[in-house]
XYZ file of C-alpha atoms in Angstrom:
490
model
C 58.345 76.228 96.391
C 61.085 73.990 97.856
C 64.274 73.667 95.830
C 67.148 71.213 96.235
C 68.536 73.546 98.915
C 65.471 72.900 101.087
C 65.428 69.146 100.687
C 68.842 67.463 100.266
C 72.598 67.946 100.536
C 73.905 68.810 97.087
C 77.105 68.995 95.027
C 77.979 71.551 92.345
C 80.952 71.979 90.058
C 83.002 74.765 88.483
C 84.983 74.266 85.263
C 85.138 70.499 85.213
C 86.159 69.059 81.842
C 87.701 70.095 78.522
C 87.722 73.856 78.007
C 85.854 74.303 81.307
C 83.518 76.836 79.764
C 80.787 76.005 82.256
C 77.381 77.657 82.548
C 76.028 80.219 85.012
C 72.747 78.248 85.025
C 74.327 74.854 85.686
C 72.619 72.219 87.742
C 74.727 69.744 89.674
C 73.618 66.668 91.599
C 72.548 65.442 95.001
C 75.245 64.337 97.435
C 73.782 60.821 97.599
C 74.034 60.574 93.791
C 77.667 61.787 93.762
C 78.627 59.352 96.524
C 78.097 56.425 94.124
C 81.775 56.661 93.023
C 80.925 58.733 89.981
C 83.151 60.824 87.701
C 82.690 64.218 86.087
C 81.397 62.541 82.916
C 78.310 61.464 84.849
C 77.309 65.030 85.653
C 78.473 67.221 82.755
C 79.294 67.368 79.071
C 82.645 67.419 77.291
C 83.486 71.036 78.206
C 81.569 71.330 81.458
C 78.228 72.120 79.831
C 74.928 70.599 81.057
C 74.100 67.043 79.983
C 70.712 68.126 78.654
C 70.500 69.314 75.050
C 70.956 73.009 74.310
C 67.448 73.303 72.869
C 65.903 72.512 76.270
C 66.725 76.115 77.217
C 65.892 79.146 75.077
C 66.144 81.837 77.756
C 62.443 82.665 77.547
C 61.084 79.895 79.752
C 59.254 78.266 76.846
C 61.591 75.567 75.484
C 59.940 72.531 77.133
C 56.334 71.495 77.642
C 55.136 71.041 81.234
C 52.743 68.292 82.321
C 51.740 66.372 85.443
C 53.567 63.170 86.396
C 52.254 61.791 89.677
C 51.833 65.244 91.144
C 55.299 66.414 90.072
C 56.341 68.686 87.216
C 57.378 66.892 84.034
C 59.274 68.775 81.306
C 59.269 67.318 77.802
C 61.508 68.094 74.833
C 62.108 65.450 72.196
C 65.609 63.961 72.454
C 66.802 66.596 74.941
C 67.408 64.398 77.974
C 69.176 61.319 76.595
C 72.203 61.715 78.928
C 70.228 62.619 82.055
C 69.948 60.504 85.199
C 67.798 60.599 88.296
C 69.794 62.283 91.061
C 71.090 65.102 88.902
C 69.921 68.637 89.633
C 68.103 70.672 86.995
C 68.058 74.449 86.795
C 64.543 75.465 85.722
C 63.402 78.843 84.447
C 59.816 79.860 83.789
C 57.953 82.687 82.195
C 55.966 84.851 84.615
C 53.518 82.706 86.583
C 53.062 80.411 89.555
C 56.349 78.504 89.397
C 59.562 80.194 90.530
C 62.944 79.664 88.920
C 65.259 77.388 90.857
C 67.271 74.179 91.046
C 65.393 70.922 91.599
C 66.294 67.246 91.828
C 65.568 65.054 88.810
C 63.553 62.136 90.215
C 62.947 60.265 86.948
C 63.777 60.695 83.276
C 63.788 59.221 79.794
C 65.265 60.374 76.492
C 62.540 62.958 75.977
C 61.590 64.141 79.469
C 62.577 64.744 83.064
C 60.370 64.759 86.146
C 61.611 66.989 88.947
C 60.872 67.311 92.642
C 58.509 70.247 92.148
C 54.804 69.987 92.931
C 52.644 70.259 89.834
C 49.957 72.935 89.760
C 47.140 72.838 87.193
C 47.154 76.648 87.251
C 50.910 76.870 86.752
C 52.853 77.557 83.589
C 52.666 75.094 80.708
C 56.208 75.725 79.468
C 59.681 76.075 80.968
C 63.436 75.901 80.345
C 65.743 73.230 81.779
C 69.490 72.719 82.164
C 70.450 69.445 83.827
C 73.808 68.912 85.522
C 76.869 70.689 84.189
C 79.421 72.962 85.842
C 79.300 76.650 86.720
C 81.433 79.112 84.787
C 83.265 80.380 87.907
C 83.381 79.791 91.638
C 81.928 83.163 92.538
C 78.726 82.486 90.600
C 78.510 78.990 92.061
C 78.866 80.480 95.528
C 76.277 83.182 95.027
C 73.701 80.930 93.333
C 73.672 78.133 95.919
C 72.280 78.156 99.435
C 73.278 76.170 102.529
C 71.304 78.044 105.172
C 68.292 75.721 105.393
C 69.868 72.731 107.105
C 71.244 71.072 103.962
C 74.907 71.431 103.039
C 76.347 72.442 99.669
C 79.735 71.335 98.323
C 81.277 73.172 95.362
C 84.185 71.482 93.562
C 86.235 73.761 91.313
C 89.226 73.173 89.047
C 88.971 76.586 87.403
C 91.101 79.447 88.707
C 89.881 83.043 88.657
C 91.559 86.403 88.131
C 90.411 89.970 87.787
C 92.204 90.529 84.472
C 90.452 87.536 82.920
C 87.109 89.011 83.895
C 86.281 86.083 86.144
C 85.047 88.165 89.076
C 81.584 89.669 88.750
C 82.346 92.494 91.167
C 83.277 92.014 94.809
C 82.945 88.472 96.073
C 80.296 88.847 98.760
C 80.231 86.075 101.329
C 77.144 87.637 102.871
C 74.956 86.327 100.057
C 75.241 82.688 101.048
C 76.995 80.547 103.594
C 76.044 77.779 105.947
C 73.916 77.845 109.058
C 75.338 77.442 112.534
C 71.862 76.905 113.961
C 70.897 74.348 111.308
C 74.332 72.662 111.317
C 74.740 72.956 107.555
C 77.881 73.995 105.664
C 78.886 75.681 102.423
C 82.143 74.143 101.140
C 84.407 75.275 98.291
C 87.082 72.734 97.382
C 89.703 72.815 94.638
C 90.757 69.845 92.524
C 92.678 69.082 89.329
C 91.149 66.140 87.473
C 88.704 64.493 89.853
C 87.229 65.966 93.059
C 89.188 64.788 96.065
C 92.574 64.617 94.320
C 93.972 67.516 96.398
C 94.591 69.835 93.456
C 94.452 73.584 94.011
C 92.875 76.539 92.261
C 94.012 80.157 92.391
C 91.823 83.181 93.080
C 93.774 86.259 91.984
C 92.332 89.675 92.848
C 95.424 91.509 91.550
C 95.556 93.852 94.540
C 92.296 95.533 93.589
C 90.150 96.283 96.617
C 87.102 96.024 94.353
C 87.769 92.338 93.804
C 88.114 90.885 97.280
C 87.642 87.157 97.457
C 86.452 86.313 100.966
C 85.775 89.955 101.853
C 83.527 92.896 101.192
C 80.929 91.823 103.720
C 77.559 93.516 103.340
C 73.959 93.460 104.497
C 74.719 92.934 108.209
C 74.207 89.222 107.677
C 75.779 86.438 109.690
C 78.325 84.317 107.850
C 78.893 80.898 109.335
C 79.791 77.291 108.670
C 81.958 77.763 105.593
C 84.738 75.404 104.514
C 87.455 76.243 101.985
C 89.846 73.528 100.789
C 92.770 73.526 98.346
C 92.468 77.201 97.429
C 95.362 79.558 96.640
C 94.568 83.243 96.983
C 97.040 85.670 95.410
C 97.338 89.449 95.173
C 94.121 90.026 97.056
C 93.038 91.768 100.214
C 92.205 88.678 102.218
C 90.448 90.276 105.117
C 87.027 90.438 106.584
C 86.897 94.127 105.832
C 83.700 95.131 107.579
C 82.500 94.758 111.125
C 78.896 94.650 109.952
C 78.611 90.893 109.986
C 79.139 88.165 112.532
C 81.776 85.964 110.913
C 82.305 82.613 112.581
C 82.803 78.859 112.287
C 84.762 79.056 109.040
C 87.316 76.406 108.125
C 90.203 76.568 105.682
C 92.087 73.424 104.662
C 95.196 73.348 102.445
C 94.639 76.950 101.358
C 97.224 79.637 100.627
C 97.258 83.406 100.935
C 100.301 84.621 99.009
C 101.743 87.925 97.743
C 98.863 89.929 99.174
C 98.973 93.706 99.722
C 98.555 93.315 103.461
C 98.199 90.206 105.592
C 98.069 86.835 103.895
C 95.334 85.882 106.336
C 93.630 88.695 108.264
C 91.422 86.884 110.744
C 91.022 89.872 113.038
C 87.320 90.350 112.284
C 85.707 87.039 113.069
C 85.659 84.228 115.556
C 86.307 80.540 115.745
C 88.137 80.055 112.428
C 90.003 76.758 111.934
C 92.947 76.715 109.503
C 94.569 73.358 108.736
C 97.602 72.948 106.495
C 97.383 76.539 105.232
C 100.239 78.722 103.991
C 101.124 82.406 103.813
C 104.120 83.407 101.710
C 105.541 86.723 100.532
C 102.793 88.972 101.877
C 103.356 92.702 102.400
C 102.369 92.574 106.060
C 101.931 89.548 108.350
C 101.524 85.997 107.204
C 98.693 85.234 109.638
C 97.002 87.973 111.681
C 95.428 85.693 114.244
C 93.658 88.175 116.506
C 89.948 87.432 116.882
C 87.153 89.931 117.376
C 86.711 91.498 120.802
C 85.009 89.219 123.289
C 84.708 86.262 120.897
C 86.265 82.783 120.682
C 89.737 82.670 119.191
C 91.054 80.806 116.172
C 92.847 77.482 115.773
C 95.779 77.081 113.359
C 97.058 73.553 112.751
C 100.119 72.659 110.650
C 100.246 76.082 108.990
C 103.348 77.679 107.440
C 104.289 81.366 107.284
C 107.326 82.174 105.150
C 109.049 85.232 103.680
C 106.437 87.718 104.867
C 107.461 91.353 105.424
C 106.330 91.393 109.053
C 105.506 88.634 111.548
C 104.864 85.107 110.449
C 102.102 84.669 113.046
C 100.875 87.917 114.616
C 98.886 88.200 117.839
C 98.394 84.511 118.483
C 95.927 84.778 121.322
C 93.795 87.695 120.218
C 90.975 88.670 122.515
C 89.977 85.183 123.556
C 92.881 82.789 123.262
C 93.840 81.516 119.812
C 95.885 78.342 119.415
C 98.710 77.410 117.025
C 99.726 73.743 116.835
C 102.426 72.250 114.631
C 103.050 75.514 112.766
C 106.282 76.802 111.193
C 107.490 80.389 110.705
C 110.654 80.920 108.683
C 112.278 83.758 106.773
C 109.826 86.397 108.018
C 110.562 90.020 108.968
C 114.042 90.260 107.471
C 113.728 93.651 105.755
C 114.782 97.048 107.105
C 112.519 96.654 110.150
C 112.887 93.290 111.837
C 109.942 91.147 112.905
C 109.492 87.857 114.711
C 108.282 84.437 113.702
C 105.550 84.223 116.356
C 104.060 87.158 118.258
C 102.045 85.624 121.090
C 99.819 88.472 122.189
C 96.496 88.070 123.955
C 94.194 90.872 125.033
C 92.065 88.884 127.441
C 92.731 85.179 126.978
C 95.666 82.824 126.810
C 97.530 82.420 123.550
C 98.744 78.830 123.233
C 101.555 77.712 120.913
C 102.539 74.032 120.802
C 104.885 71.949 118.651
C 105.901 74.950 116.544
C 109.178 75.976 114.888
C 110.588 79.484 114.362
C 113.605 79.492 112.054
C 115.652 82.270 110.459
C 113.259 85.128 111.235
C 114.503 88.722 111.380
C 113.815 89.386 115.072
C 112.834 86.856 117.746
C 111.681 83.331 117.187
C 108.868 83.675 119.746
C 107.958 86.929 121.494
C 105.351 87.299 124.237
C 103.151 90.248 125.154
C 100.385 90.364 127.759
C 98.194 87.905 129.573
C 99.694 84.515 130.242
C 100.951 83.187 126.907
C 101.711 79.473 126.917
C 104.441 77.970 124.727
C 105.104 74.234 124.899
C 107.462 71.989 122.970
C 108.648 74.579 120.453
C 111.980 75.106 118.696
C 113.665 78.427 117.867
C 116.826 78.401 115.764
C 118.904 80.920 113.786
C 116.644 83.899 114.460
C 117.985 87.475 114.335
C 117.627 88.229 118.060
C 116.311 85.989 120.857
C 114.898 82.533 120.466
C 112.250 83.127 123.166
C 111.674 86.688 124.383
C 109.220 88.133 126.906
C 108.427 91.863 126.934
C 107.287 92.753 130.455
C 106.791 96.462 129.759
C 103.055 96.087 129.168
C 100.401 94.056 130.929
C 102.342 90.836 130.678
C 101.556 88.251 133.267
C 103.871 85.310 133.653
C 104.309 83.441 130.365
C 104.773 79.712 130.626
C 107.525 78.199 128.472
C 108.115 74.466 128.788
C 109.899 71.642 126.979
C 111.338 74.008 124.376
C 114.610 74.044 122.465
C 116.638 77.093 121.361
C 119.900 77.243 119.426
C 122.062 79.739 117.518
C 119.777 82.740 117.937
C 121.887 85.896 117.584
C 121.103 87.645 120.894
C 120.660 84.504 122.959
C 118.299 81.645 123.526
C 115.893 82.642 126.337
C 115.115 86.160 127.605
C 112.194 85.588 129.934
C 112.683 88.077 132.754
C 109.561 88.116 134.890
C 108.315 84.878 133.397
C 107.832 81.558 135.068
C 111.099 79.613 134.891
C 111.246 77.709 131.659
C 110.426 74.098 132.422
C 112.885 71.482 131.180
C 113.906 73.535 128.165
C 117.252 73.005 126.470
C 119.818 74.815 124.362
C 120.749 72.226 121.760
C 120.990 72.174 117.995
C 117.851 70.301 116.896
C 119.664 69.195 113.735
C 116.751 69.715 111.389
C 116.450 67.109 108.653
C 116.534 69.672 105.826
C 115.667 73.210 106.909
C 116.612 74.665 103.527
C 113.782 72.685 101.957
C 111.273 73.107 104.755
C 111.792 69.844 106.651
C 112.054 70.919 110.289
C 111.948 67.533 111.975
C 114.719 67.350 114.601
C 117.305 64.559 114.433
C 119.366 65.300 117.542
C 118.919 62.378 119.996
C 119.372 64.783 122.906
C 116.286 66.591 121.703
C 114.319 63.497 120.781
C 115.192 60.953 123.449
C 115.392 63.049 126.632
C 117.886 60.972 128.598
C 116.902 57.609 127.211
C 119.929 55.372 126.547
C 121.206 55.106 123.007
C 121.693 51.837 121.133
C 124.929 51.224 123.063
C 123.278 51.784 126.406
C 124.783 55.241 126.994
C 122.307 57.789 128.367
C 121.836 61.141 126.689
C 122.237 64.117 128.983
C 119.131 66.206 128.366
C 116.058 65.795 130.519
C 113.236 66.246 128.063
C 111.581 64.471 125.193
C 110.285 66.950 122.663
C 108.460 64.070 121.023
C 105.743 64.414 123.611
C 104.226 67.107 121.431
C 106.485 67.554 118.422
C 104.932 66.974 114.981
C 101.515 65.399 114.983
C 102.351 62.561 112.558
C 105.336 61.287 114.514
C 103.304 58.555 116.226
C 103.541 56.579 112.997
C 107.279 56.087 113.490
C 107.702 56.434 117.258
C 107.657 53.998 120.149
C 104.644 55.348 121.992
C 105.943 54.015 125.316
C 108.625 56.716 125.248
C 106.268 59.679 125.028
C 106.839 60.870 128.582
C 109.053 63.186 130.597
C 112.083 61.453 132.077
C 113.475 62.869 135.306
């Protein structure tokens, strides 16, 4: 029988209010209901419990009486549904019989009954359990017990962090059990918050370096995983990798998420295709910050405004992958400074072009940007205070001519540009960008020679450099920039 997942977009919650105890059998609400500018109090009790009374559920499927209401199932329990509203989702459980357990929309209600979007059968059960609204006890259970594969999307809002030591993980987190559907254009979304969904707050998923508790890993069942969105999530001490080649992992988006202090890469995207990471961070990981290589023969990844800092190896490794990944507006600083030195950006493509634009490499152990194989493209980037070269091309392998244009390098220990065999760098300069506050992560350049590209200053005196890094630098600059100046001046 059709559930909410076969009929409407829906919203579910984890934690929520008060002690955030939640309930594995929580309901939730429809997206159209939630879009009426509601708060958590409209969908759950004081501590995240369902809004229906506790005696509407006895665990045996016999707490409420079932009757027919206009061809739909009506569940009755005196005084049990006083706080319910149409548009909430009810979790129903039945004793053995015609009806199957599931989550259904509440289409009408009064203090003593709810009518749900489930077709009534005169040969069906006469009793059932109900929990209306509420929040799940943890994000893993919410993920596993919801379904976005049928053309209707599911959003899960969580303000409850999880860790292995607290017993919050029920075994390996298995993305293969539920995701979205590329074919049906539906998404599964997990989004953190603090007080009210949409406030940008973050939750932490802490696997404590135990391979048996892998959030976002442990793929099984040879199933395709697609159309997943993660927002405002911090992942710590976990193996954040797609650790099996059994599944086709694609069209997954991360927004404002962090992979920190992991025993390996902060983000291992090397099994999968077409990931989009926006505003994500990787700090203090034992290997690379972002391993950007995509699966063989598949579309690459896109990283926008991401930050890699203080990782043992590269900040961004193998930008390019097998099919041309892209990094835009990203920053790598303080990476690879241990006994073995590593670079901020390793632009390495097996078959496609790796593209890096508007990025900054600062104070990394080896090079700011290093290039290996197959036509890497680097435009409008800055390398400063790195341990060896600012921009370095290794032509010992299958490197074709890298293209470096409109870039700036300064105070890199071995030199600024080492691009033997590369196309001549186009309009690049060796000037101090004069970052606003590099020590605190503000890498906007202040040097007028970098910003104005030969335009006269306020006194009418021309600057001497022939480029304007503003053409690409920092995606939000248009809010403070004269757009008429966004051009190359010869």
